[in-house]
PDB file of C-alpha atoms and ligand atoms in Angstrom:
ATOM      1  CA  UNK A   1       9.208   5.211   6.236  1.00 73.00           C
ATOM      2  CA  UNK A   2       6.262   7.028   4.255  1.00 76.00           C
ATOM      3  CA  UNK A   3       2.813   8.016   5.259  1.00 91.00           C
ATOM      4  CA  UNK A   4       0.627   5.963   3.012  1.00 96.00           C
ATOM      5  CA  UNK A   5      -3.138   6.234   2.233  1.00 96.00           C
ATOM      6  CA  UNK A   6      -4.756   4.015   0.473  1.00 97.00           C
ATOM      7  CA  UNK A   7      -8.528   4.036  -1.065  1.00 98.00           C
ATOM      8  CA  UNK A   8      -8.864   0.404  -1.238  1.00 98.00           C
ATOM      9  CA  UNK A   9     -11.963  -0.386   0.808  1.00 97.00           C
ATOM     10  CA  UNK A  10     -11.879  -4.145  -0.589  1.00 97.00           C
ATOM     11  CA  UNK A  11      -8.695  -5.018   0.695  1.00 98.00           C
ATOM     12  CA  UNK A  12      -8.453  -6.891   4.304  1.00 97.00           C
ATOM     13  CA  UNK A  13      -5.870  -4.316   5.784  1.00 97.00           C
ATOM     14  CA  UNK A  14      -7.921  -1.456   5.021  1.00 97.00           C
ATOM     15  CA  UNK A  15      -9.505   0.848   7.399  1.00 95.00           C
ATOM     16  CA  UNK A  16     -11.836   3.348   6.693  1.00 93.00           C
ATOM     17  CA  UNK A  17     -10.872   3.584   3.046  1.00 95.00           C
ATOM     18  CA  UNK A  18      -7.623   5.507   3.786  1.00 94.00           C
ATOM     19  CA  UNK A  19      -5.488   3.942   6.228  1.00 95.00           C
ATOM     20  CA  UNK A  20      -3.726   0.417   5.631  1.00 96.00           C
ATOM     21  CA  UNK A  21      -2.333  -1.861   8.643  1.00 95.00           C
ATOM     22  CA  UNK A  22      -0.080  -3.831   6.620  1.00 97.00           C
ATOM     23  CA  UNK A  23       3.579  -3.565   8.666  1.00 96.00           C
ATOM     24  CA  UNK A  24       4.955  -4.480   5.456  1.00 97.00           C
ATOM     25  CA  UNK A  25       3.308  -3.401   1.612  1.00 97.00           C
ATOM     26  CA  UNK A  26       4.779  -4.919  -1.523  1.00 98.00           C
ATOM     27  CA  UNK A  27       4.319  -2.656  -4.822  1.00 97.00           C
ATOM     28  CA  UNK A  28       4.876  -4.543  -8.175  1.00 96.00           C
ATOM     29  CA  UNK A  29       5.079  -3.426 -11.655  1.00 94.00           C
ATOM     30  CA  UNK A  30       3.330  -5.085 -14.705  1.00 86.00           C
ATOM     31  CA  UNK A  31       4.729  -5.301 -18.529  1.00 77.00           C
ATOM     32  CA  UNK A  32       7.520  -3.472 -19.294  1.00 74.00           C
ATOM     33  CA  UNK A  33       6.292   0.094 -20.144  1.00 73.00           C
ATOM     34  CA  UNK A  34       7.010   1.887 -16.255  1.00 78.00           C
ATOM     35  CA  UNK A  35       4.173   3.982 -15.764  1.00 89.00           C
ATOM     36  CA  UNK A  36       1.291   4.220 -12.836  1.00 93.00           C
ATOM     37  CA  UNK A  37      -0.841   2.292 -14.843  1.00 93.00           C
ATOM     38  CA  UNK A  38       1.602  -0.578 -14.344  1.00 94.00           C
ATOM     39  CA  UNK A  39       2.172  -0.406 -11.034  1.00 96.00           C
ATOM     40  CA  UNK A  40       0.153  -2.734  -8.166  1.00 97.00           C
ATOM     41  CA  UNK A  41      -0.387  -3.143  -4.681  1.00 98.00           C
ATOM     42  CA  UNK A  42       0.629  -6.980  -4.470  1.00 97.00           C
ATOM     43  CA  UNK A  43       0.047  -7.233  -0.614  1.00 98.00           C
ATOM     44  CA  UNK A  44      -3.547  -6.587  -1.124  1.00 98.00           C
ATOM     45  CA  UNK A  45      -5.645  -9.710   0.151  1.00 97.00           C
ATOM     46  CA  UNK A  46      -9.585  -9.691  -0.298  1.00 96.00           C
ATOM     47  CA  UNK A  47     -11.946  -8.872   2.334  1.00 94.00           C
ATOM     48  CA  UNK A  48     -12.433 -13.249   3.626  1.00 92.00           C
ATOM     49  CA  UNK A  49     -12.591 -15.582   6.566  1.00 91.00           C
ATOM     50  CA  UNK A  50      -9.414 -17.197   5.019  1.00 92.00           C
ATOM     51  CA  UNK A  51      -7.731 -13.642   4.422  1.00 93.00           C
ATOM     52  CA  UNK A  52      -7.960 -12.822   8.109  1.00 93.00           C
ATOM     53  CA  UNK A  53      -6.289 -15.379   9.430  1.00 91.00           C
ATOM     54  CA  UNK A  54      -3.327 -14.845   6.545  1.00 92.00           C
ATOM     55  CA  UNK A  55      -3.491 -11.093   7.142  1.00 94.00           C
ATOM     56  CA  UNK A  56      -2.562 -11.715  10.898  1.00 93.00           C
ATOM     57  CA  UNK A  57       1.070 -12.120  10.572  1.00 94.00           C
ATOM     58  CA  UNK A  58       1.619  -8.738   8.523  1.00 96.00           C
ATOM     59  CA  UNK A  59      -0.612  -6.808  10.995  1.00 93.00           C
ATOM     60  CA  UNK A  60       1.050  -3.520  12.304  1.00 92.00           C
ATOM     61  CA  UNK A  61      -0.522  -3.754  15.352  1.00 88.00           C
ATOM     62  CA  UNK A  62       1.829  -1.329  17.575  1.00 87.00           C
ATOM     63  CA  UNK A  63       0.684   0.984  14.496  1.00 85.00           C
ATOM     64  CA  UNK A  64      -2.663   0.437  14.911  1.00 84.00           C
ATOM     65  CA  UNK A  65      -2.235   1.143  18.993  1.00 84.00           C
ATOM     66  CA  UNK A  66      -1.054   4.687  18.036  1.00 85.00           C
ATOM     67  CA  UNK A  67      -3.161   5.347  15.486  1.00 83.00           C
ATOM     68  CA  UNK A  68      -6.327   4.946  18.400  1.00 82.00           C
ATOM     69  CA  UNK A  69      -4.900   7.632  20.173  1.00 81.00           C
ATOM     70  CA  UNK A  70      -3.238   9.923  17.593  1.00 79.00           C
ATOM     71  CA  UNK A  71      -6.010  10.930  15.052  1.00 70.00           C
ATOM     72  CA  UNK A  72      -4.290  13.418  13.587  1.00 78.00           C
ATOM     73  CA  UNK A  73      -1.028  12.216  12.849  1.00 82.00           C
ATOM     74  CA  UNK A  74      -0.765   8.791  10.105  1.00 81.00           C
ATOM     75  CA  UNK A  75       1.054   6.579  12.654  1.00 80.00           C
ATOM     76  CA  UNK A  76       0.645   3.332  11.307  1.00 84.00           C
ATOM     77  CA  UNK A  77       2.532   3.936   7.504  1.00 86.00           C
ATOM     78  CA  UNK A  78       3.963   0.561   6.211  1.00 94.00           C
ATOM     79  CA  UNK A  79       7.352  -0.274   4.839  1.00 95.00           C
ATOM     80  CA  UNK A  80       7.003   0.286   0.996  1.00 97.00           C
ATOM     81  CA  UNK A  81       8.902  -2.426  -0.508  1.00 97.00           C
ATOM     82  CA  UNK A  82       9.029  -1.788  -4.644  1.00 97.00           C
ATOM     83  CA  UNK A  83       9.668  -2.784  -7.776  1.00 95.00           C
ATOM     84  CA  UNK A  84       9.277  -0.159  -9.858  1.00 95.00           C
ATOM     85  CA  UNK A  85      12.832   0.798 -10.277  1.00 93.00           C
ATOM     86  CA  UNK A  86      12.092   3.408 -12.906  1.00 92.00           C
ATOM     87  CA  UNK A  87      10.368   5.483 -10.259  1.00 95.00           C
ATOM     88  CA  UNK A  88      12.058   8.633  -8.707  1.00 96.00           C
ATOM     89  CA  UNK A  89      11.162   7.897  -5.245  1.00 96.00           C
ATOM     90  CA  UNK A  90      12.659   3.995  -5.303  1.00 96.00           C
ATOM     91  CA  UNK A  91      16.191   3.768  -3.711  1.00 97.00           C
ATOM     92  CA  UNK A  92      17.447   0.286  -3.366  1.00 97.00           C
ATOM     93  CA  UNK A  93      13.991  -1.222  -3.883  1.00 97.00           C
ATOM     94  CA  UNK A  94      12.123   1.018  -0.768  1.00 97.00           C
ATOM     95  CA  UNK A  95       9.968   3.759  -1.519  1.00 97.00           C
ATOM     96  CA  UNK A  96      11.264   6.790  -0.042  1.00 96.00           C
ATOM     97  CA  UNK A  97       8.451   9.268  -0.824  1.00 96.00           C
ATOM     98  CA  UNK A  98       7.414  11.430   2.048  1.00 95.00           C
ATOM     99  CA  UNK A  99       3.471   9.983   0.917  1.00 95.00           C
ATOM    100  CA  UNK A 100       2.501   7.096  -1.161  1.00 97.00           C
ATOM    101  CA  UNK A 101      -1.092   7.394  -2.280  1.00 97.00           C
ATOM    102  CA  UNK A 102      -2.619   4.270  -3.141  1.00 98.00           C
ATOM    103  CA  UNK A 103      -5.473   4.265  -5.590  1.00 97.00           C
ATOM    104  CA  UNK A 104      -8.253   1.104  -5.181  1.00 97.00           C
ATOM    105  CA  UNK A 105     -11.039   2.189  -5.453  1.00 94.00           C
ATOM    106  CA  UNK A 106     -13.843  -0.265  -6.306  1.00 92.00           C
ATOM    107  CA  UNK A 107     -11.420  -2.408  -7.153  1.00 95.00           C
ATOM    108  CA  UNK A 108     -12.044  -6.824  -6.140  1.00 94.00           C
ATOM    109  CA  UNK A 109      -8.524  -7.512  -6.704  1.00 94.00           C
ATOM    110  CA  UNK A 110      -4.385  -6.142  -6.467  1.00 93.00           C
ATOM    111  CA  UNK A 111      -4.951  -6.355 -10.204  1.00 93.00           C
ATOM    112  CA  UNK A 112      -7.030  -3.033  -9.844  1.00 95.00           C
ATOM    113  CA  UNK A 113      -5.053  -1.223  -7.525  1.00 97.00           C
ATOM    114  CA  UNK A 114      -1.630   1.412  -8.608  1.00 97.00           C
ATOM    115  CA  UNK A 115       0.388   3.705  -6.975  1.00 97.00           C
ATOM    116  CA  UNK A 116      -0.627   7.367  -7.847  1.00 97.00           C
ATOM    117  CA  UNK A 117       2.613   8.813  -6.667  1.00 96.00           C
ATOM    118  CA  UNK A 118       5.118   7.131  -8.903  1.00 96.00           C
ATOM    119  CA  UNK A 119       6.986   9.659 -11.029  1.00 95.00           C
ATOM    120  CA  UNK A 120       9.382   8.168 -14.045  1.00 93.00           C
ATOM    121  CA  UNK A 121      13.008   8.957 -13.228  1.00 90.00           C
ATOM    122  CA  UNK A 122      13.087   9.415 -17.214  1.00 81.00           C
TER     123      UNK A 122
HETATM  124  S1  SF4 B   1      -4.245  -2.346  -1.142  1.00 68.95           S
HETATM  125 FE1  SF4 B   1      -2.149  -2.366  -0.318  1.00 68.95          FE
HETATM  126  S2  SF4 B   1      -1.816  -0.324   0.495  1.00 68.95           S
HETATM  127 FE2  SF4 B   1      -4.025  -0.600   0.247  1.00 68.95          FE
HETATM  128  S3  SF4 B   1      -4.759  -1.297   2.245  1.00 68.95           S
HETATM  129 FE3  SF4 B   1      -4.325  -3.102   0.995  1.00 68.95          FE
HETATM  130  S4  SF4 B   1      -2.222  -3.703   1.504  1.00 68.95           S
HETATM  131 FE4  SF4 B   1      -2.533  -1.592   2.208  1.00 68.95          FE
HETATM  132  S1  SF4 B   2       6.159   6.282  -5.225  1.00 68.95           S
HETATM  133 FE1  SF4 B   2       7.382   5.094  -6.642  1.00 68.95          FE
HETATM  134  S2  SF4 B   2       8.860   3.965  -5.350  1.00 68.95           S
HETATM  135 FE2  SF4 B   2       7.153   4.673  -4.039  1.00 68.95          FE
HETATM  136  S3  SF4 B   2       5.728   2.939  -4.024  1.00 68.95           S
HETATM  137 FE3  SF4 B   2       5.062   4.342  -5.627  1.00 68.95          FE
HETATM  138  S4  SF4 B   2       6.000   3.532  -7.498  1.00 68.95           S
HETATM  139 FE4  SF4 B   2       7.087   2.630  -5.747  1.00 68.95          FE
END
């Protein structure tokens, strides 16, 4: 499983503008040309009375538990599901980079959001 950190302050599972709580994190890919620009974090869900209550079931809260008392160490890292096949780090559709760094900054939407570390196997 890979660290992740993740700038997207908008998103529900967010915390602190680095860490994300998801247990699970879905990366697409948009249009056909396989770059980061194209890539997208499609389990983001906006900060919303109706997004907590949705967010609930893909909580990692054992992660979250360790996290309190480990503040050094990134305990509660996702499983990176992808589909950016062209991407070095993707084996079998997982993300096996040692850190995925998600970029989401000031963004509203998944739309917004890519994954800095993809590098094209070509
Ligand atoms: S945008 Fe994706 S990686 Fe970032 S906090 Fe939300 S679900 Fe996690
Ligand atoms: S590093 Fe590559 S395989 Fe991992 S999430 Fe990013 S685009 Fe997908």
């Amino acid at each position: 499983m890979s660290d992740l950190i993740c700038s997207a302050v908008s998103c529900i599972y967010n915390i602190n503008g680095v860490l994300c709580s998801a247990r699970n994190v879905h990366i697409g890919i948009k249009g056909i040309s396989n770059n980061i620009e194209d890539t997208d974090c499609e389990t983001y869900l906006n900060r919303n009375l109706k997004n907590t209550l949705t967010s609930i079931v893909n909580t990692n809260l054992i992660g979250e538990v360790k996290q309190i008392v480990s503040s050094n160490e990134i305990e509660m890292s996702p499983q990176v599901i992808c589909d950016a096949k062209q991407c070095t780090y993707n084996s079998g559709d997982l993300c096996v980079a040692k850190r995925v760094q998600i970029y989401g900054l000031k963004c509203e939407d998944s739309r917004c959001t890519k994954c800095e570390v993809f590098v094209s196997k070509s």
